[in-house]
Amino acid sequence: MIEDKIQILRQAAKVSSEEDVEKVWCVIAGNDKLVNDIVYTAIASKKTVKILFREHISFTEGKINKKFDFIILKGDSYKIREISKISKEKGSASIVIAPYYIENEENLMTLVGPEDRIKKFVNDTGRENAPISILLEDQTTGFIETELNISKDIPKFLQNIVTPLFNMDEAVLNTILISIEHTEDVAKIQKIATSNKIFVIDFKDIMEE
């Protein structure tokens, strides 16, 4: 009888503990292999982690096509922070968004893009008089996939020699969380991000998941 009561108390404590665990969001950008590993970990932790979004991005700089992936997760704070830490060690850009930001900041957006384009975006917001605050920021230290965009007129044997040299490249990607000071500037900020070829997500859309 006493053992039964102890079991009931233990179960109640476990449920209470699970309900009290803080839920956080995480945005991670890197090469597709790294993000594939994160997907595997998230699926294996499906009771505590949920994949909200995954996107494959490609952009061209000169003759080079560069590709990267990013993913948005939500779940148990401890597990999410563990995944973020491991992904950073492998070279990703990763930010963990705690409920604090949701409760104390308005008009939140997450942006992912090459470092130079992110810097230009920030500069453009100032020029357009659309003030923002950068709340969180991280950048990659690893490699992303690249392809050499060369003319078909170049002989095949030469393509085979040159192309492997550009298979991987160290391109810096930034992942940032911003807040927009004035609600009426939200559409303007989205337009500025798009014009700079930066992937932008309104955090309200993430919260609805």
Short mmCIF file of C-alpha atoms in Angstrom, two decimals:
data_model
loop_
_atom_site.label_atom_id
_atom_site.label_comp_id
_atom_site.label_asym_id
_atom_site.label_seq_id
_atom_site.Cartn_x
_atom_site.Cartn_y
_atom_site.Cartn_z
CA MET A 1 0.00 0.00 0.00
CA ILE A 2 2.76 2.41 0.99
CA GLU A 3 4.78 1.40 -2.10
CA ASP A 4 1.75 2.15 -4.30
CA LYS A 5 1.48 5.64 -2.81
CA ILE A 6 5.21 6.21 -3.36
CA GLN A 7 4.81 5.20 -7.02
CA ILE A 8 1.89 7.60 -7.42
CA LEU A 9 3.92 10.44 -5.89
CA ARG A 10 6.90 9.68 -8.11
CA GLN A 11 4.71 9.68 -11.20
CA ALA A 12 3.08 12.96 -10.18
CA ALA A 13 6.52 14.50 -9.61
CA LYS A 14 7.66 13.32 -13.04
CA VAL A 15 4.62 14.81 -14.78
CA SER A 16 5.02 18.06 -12.87
CA SER A 17 8.70 18.21 -13.81
CA GLU A 18 7.95 17.63 -17.49
CA GLU A 19 5.34 20.38 -17.48
CA ASP A 20 7.74 22.83 -15.83
CA VAL A 21 10.53 22.29 -18.38
CA GLU A 22 11.12 25.50 -20.29
CA LYS A 23 10.40 25.34 -24.01
CA VAL A 24 12.80 27.22 -26.29
CA TRP A 25 13.33 27.72 -30.01
CA CYS A 26 16.56 27.22 -31.93
CA VAL A 27 17.70 28.30 -35.40
CA ILE A 28 20.70 26.49 -36.87
CA ALA A 29 22.41 27.12 -40.23
CA GLY A 30 25.20 25.12 -41.87
CA ASN A 31 25.98 22.63 -44.60
CA ASP A 32 23.40 19.98 -45.48
CA LYS A 33 25.32 17.12 -43.84
CA LEU A 34 25.42 18.96 -40.52
CA VAL A 35 21.70 19.76 -40.71
CA ASN A 36 20.94 16.14 -41.66
CA ASP A 37 22.66 15.08 -38.43
CA ILE A 38 20.52 17.55 -36.48
CA VAL A 39 17.37 16.19 -38.12
CA TYR A 40 18.36 12.67 -37.07
CA THR A 41 18.97 13.81 -33.49
CA ALA A 42 15.66 15.71 -33.39
CA ILE A 43 13.69 12.74 -34.71
CA ALA A 44 15.40 10.47 -32.19
CA SER A 45 14.34 12.97 -29.49
CA LYS A 46 10.81 13.44 -30.81
CA LYS A 47 9.31 13.43 -27.31
CA THR A 48 11.29 16.54 -26.38
CA VAL A 49 12.16 18.22 -29.70
CA LYS A 50 9.99 19.24 -32.66
CA ILE A 51 11.19 20.26 -36.13
CA LEU A 52 9.23 23.36 -37.13
CA PHE A 53 10.94 24.23 -40.38
CA ARG A 54 13.79 23.25 -42.67
CA GLU A 55 14.95 25.05 -45.78
CA HIS A 56 17.64 24.56 -48.42
CA ILE A 57 19.12 27.84 -49.69
CA SER A 58 21.38 28.51 -52.66
CA PHE A 59 22.91 31.79 -53.79
CA THR A 60 25.44 32.86 -56.41
CA GLU A 61 28.52 34.98 -55.91
CA GLY A 62 30.39 35.56 -59.13
CA LYS A 63 30.98 32.16 -60.69
CA ILE A 64 30.37 30.27 -57.47
CA ASN A 65 27.03 28.73 -56.43
CA LYS A 66 26.89 28.34 -52.66
CA LYS A 67 24.40 26.17 -50.80
CA PHE A 68 23.44 25.78 -47.17
CA ASP A 69 20.57 24.51 -45.04
CA PHE A 70 18.93 25.84 -41.93
CA ILE A 71 16.48 24.37 -39.48
CA ILE A 72 14.21 25.67 -36.72
CA LEU A 73 13.56 23.51 -33.66
CA LYS A 74 11.35 23.87 -30.60
CA GLY A 75 11.44 21.82 -27.45
CA ASP A 76 12.92 20.99 -24.07
CA SER A 77 15.45 23.66 -23.11
CA TYR A 78 18.10 21.16 -21.99
CA LYS A 79 17.90 19.07 -25.15
CA ILE A 80 17.74 22.06 -27.49
CA ARG A 81 20.79 23.66 -25.86
CA GLU A 82 22.64 20.35 -26.14
CA ILE A 83 21.85 20.13 -29.86
CA SER A 84 22.88 23.77 -30.34
CA LYS A 85 26.19 23.21 -28.55
CA ILE A 86 27.03 20.14 -30.62
CA SER A 87 26.08 21.87 -33.88
CA LYS A 88 28.32 24.84 -33.02
CA GLU A 89 31.22 22.48 -32.38
CA LYS A 90 30.66 21.12 -35.90
CA GLY A 91 30.77 24.62 -37.42
CA SER A 92 27.16 25.80 -37.57
CA ALA A 93 25.62 29.17 -36.72
CA SER A 94 23.13 28.55 -33.93
CA ILE A 95 20.96 30.76 -31.72
CA VAL A 96 18.67 29.61 -28.90
CA ILE A 97 15.61 31.79 -28.40
CA ALA A 98 14.24 31.70 -24.86
CA PRO A 99 10.70 32.73 -23.84
CA TYR A 100 12.22 35.87 -22.31
CA TYR A 101 12.48 37.42 -25.76
CA ILE A 102 8.88 36.54 -26.59
CA GLU A 103 7.65 38.12 -23.39
CA ASN A 104 9.75 41.28 -23.51
CA GLU A 105 10.26 42.10 -27.18
CA GLU A 106 7.83 42.85 -29.99
CA ASN A 107 8.02 42.25 -33.74
CA LEU A 108 10.68 39.52 -33.61
CA MET A 109 12.25 38.15 -36.78
CA THR A 110 14.91 35.54 -37.47
CA LEU A 111 17.24 36.02 -40.42
CA VAL A 112 19.78 33.71 -42.05
CA GLY A 113 22.26 34.71 -44.74
CA PRO A 114 25.88 35.37 -45.71
CA GLU A 115 27.68 37.69 -43.32
CA ASP A 116 28.24 40.46 -45.90
CA ARG A 117 24.56 40.51 -46.83
CA ILE A 118 23.47 40.59 -43.19
CA LYS A 119 25.75 43.60 -42.60
CA LYS A 120 24.34 45.35 -45.67
CA PHE A 121 20.81 44.60 -44.45
CA VAL A 122 21.55 46.23 -41.08
CA ASN A 123 23.04 49.25 -42.84
CA ASP A 124 20.00 49.51 -45.14
CA THR A 125 17.56 49.50 -42.20
CA GLY A 126 19.36 52.55 -40.83
CA ARG A 127 19.29 54.26 -44.20
CA GLU A 128 15.56 53.57 -44.53
CA ASN A 129 14.92 54.88 -40.99
CA ALA A 130 13.52 51.53 -39.85
CA PRO A 131 15.28 50.96 -36.50
CA ILE A 132 16.00 47.40 -35.35
CA SER A 133 17.82 45.79 -32.43
CA ILE A 134 20.01 42.71 -32.86
CA LEU A 135 19.18 40.51 -29.87
CA LEU A 136 21.09 37.33 -30.74
CA GLU A 137 23.71 36.55 -33.36
CA ASP A 138 25.98 33.68 -34.33
CA GLN A 139 28.05 32.77 -37.37
CA THR A 140 29.40 29.62 -38.95
CA THR A 141 32.96 28.46 -38.65
CA GLY A 142 32.57 25.39 -40.87
CA PHE A 143 32.27 24.72 -44.58
CA ILE A 144 29.25 24.88 -46.87
CA GLU A 145 28.73 23.22 -50.24
CA THR A 146 29.78 25.15 -53.34
CA GLU A 147 29.72 24.57 -57.09
CA LEU A 148 31.67 26.28 -59.84
CA ASN A 149 29.27 27.83 -62.34
CA ILE A 150 31.33 27.62 -65.52
CA SER A 151 30.45 27.77 -69.18
CA LYS A 152 29.54 24.59 -71.00
CA ASP A 153 31.98 25.72 -73.71
CA ILE A 154 34.89 24.79 -71.45
CA PRO A 155 36.20 21.30 -72.30
CA LYS A 156 34.86 18.53 -70.09
CA PHE A 157 38.31 17.37 -68.96
CA LEU A 158 39.10 20.91 -67.76
CA GLN A 159 35.81 21.11 -65.87
CA ASN A 160 36.65 17.81 -64.17
CA ILE A 161 39.99 19.25 -63.02
CA VAL A 162 38.75 22.64 -61.81
CA THR A 163 35.35 21.80 -60.28
CA PRO A 164 36.59 19.64 -57.34
CA LEU A 165 38.69 22.57 -56.15
CA PHE A 166 35.49 24.47 -55.42
CA ASN A 167 33.41 21.69 -53.91
CA MET A 168 33.72 23.12 -50.41
CA ASP A 169 34.34 26.69 -49.35
CA GLU A 170 34.52 28.52 -46.06
CA ALA A 171 31.68 31.02 -46.39
CA VAL A 172 30.54 32.81 -43.25
CA LEU A 173 26.82 32.56 -42.57
CA ASN A 174 25.05 34.58 -39.90
CA THR A 175 21.93 33.65 -37.96
CA ILE A 176 20.35 36.56 -36.08
CA LEU A 177 17.28 37.43 -34.06
CA ILE A 178 16.08 41.01 -34.35
CA SER A 179 13.29 43.11 -32.89
CA ILE A 180 11.70 45.90 -34.89
CA GLU A 181 11.06 49.07 -32.96
CA HIS A 182 7.93 50.17 -34.84
CA THR A 183 5.23 47.72 -35.90
CA GLU A 184 4.53 49.76 -39.04
CA ASP A 185 8.10 49.00 -40.20
CA VAL A 186 7.65 45.21 -40.24
CA ALA A 187 6.74 45.04 -43.94
CA LYS A 188 9.58 47.44 -44.79
CA ILE A 189 12.10 45.27 -42.93
CA GLN A 190 10.89 42.15 -44.73
CA LYS A 191 11.31 43.94 -48.06
CA ILE A 192 14.85 45.06 -47.16
CA ALA A 193 15.79 41.51 -46.16
CA THR A 194 14.35 40.07 -49.38
CA SER A 195 16.17 42.64 -51.52
CA ASN A 196 19.42 41.55 -49.85
CA LYS A 197 18.57 37.88 -50.55
CA ILE A 198 18.38 37.06 -46.86
CA PHE A 199 15.96 34.42 -45.62
CA VAL A 200 13.63 36.03 -43.09
CA ILE A 201 10.87 34.57 -40.92
CA ASP A 202 8.45 36.54 -38.79
CA PHE A 203 8.63 34.93 -35.35
CA LYS A 204 4.85 35.07 -35.03
CA ASP A 205 4.68 32.44 -37.78
CA ILE A 206 7.03 30.18 -35.81
CA MET A 207 5.04 30.55 -32.59
CA GLU A 208 1.88 29.40 -34.34
CA GLU A 209 3.49 26.00 -34.97
#
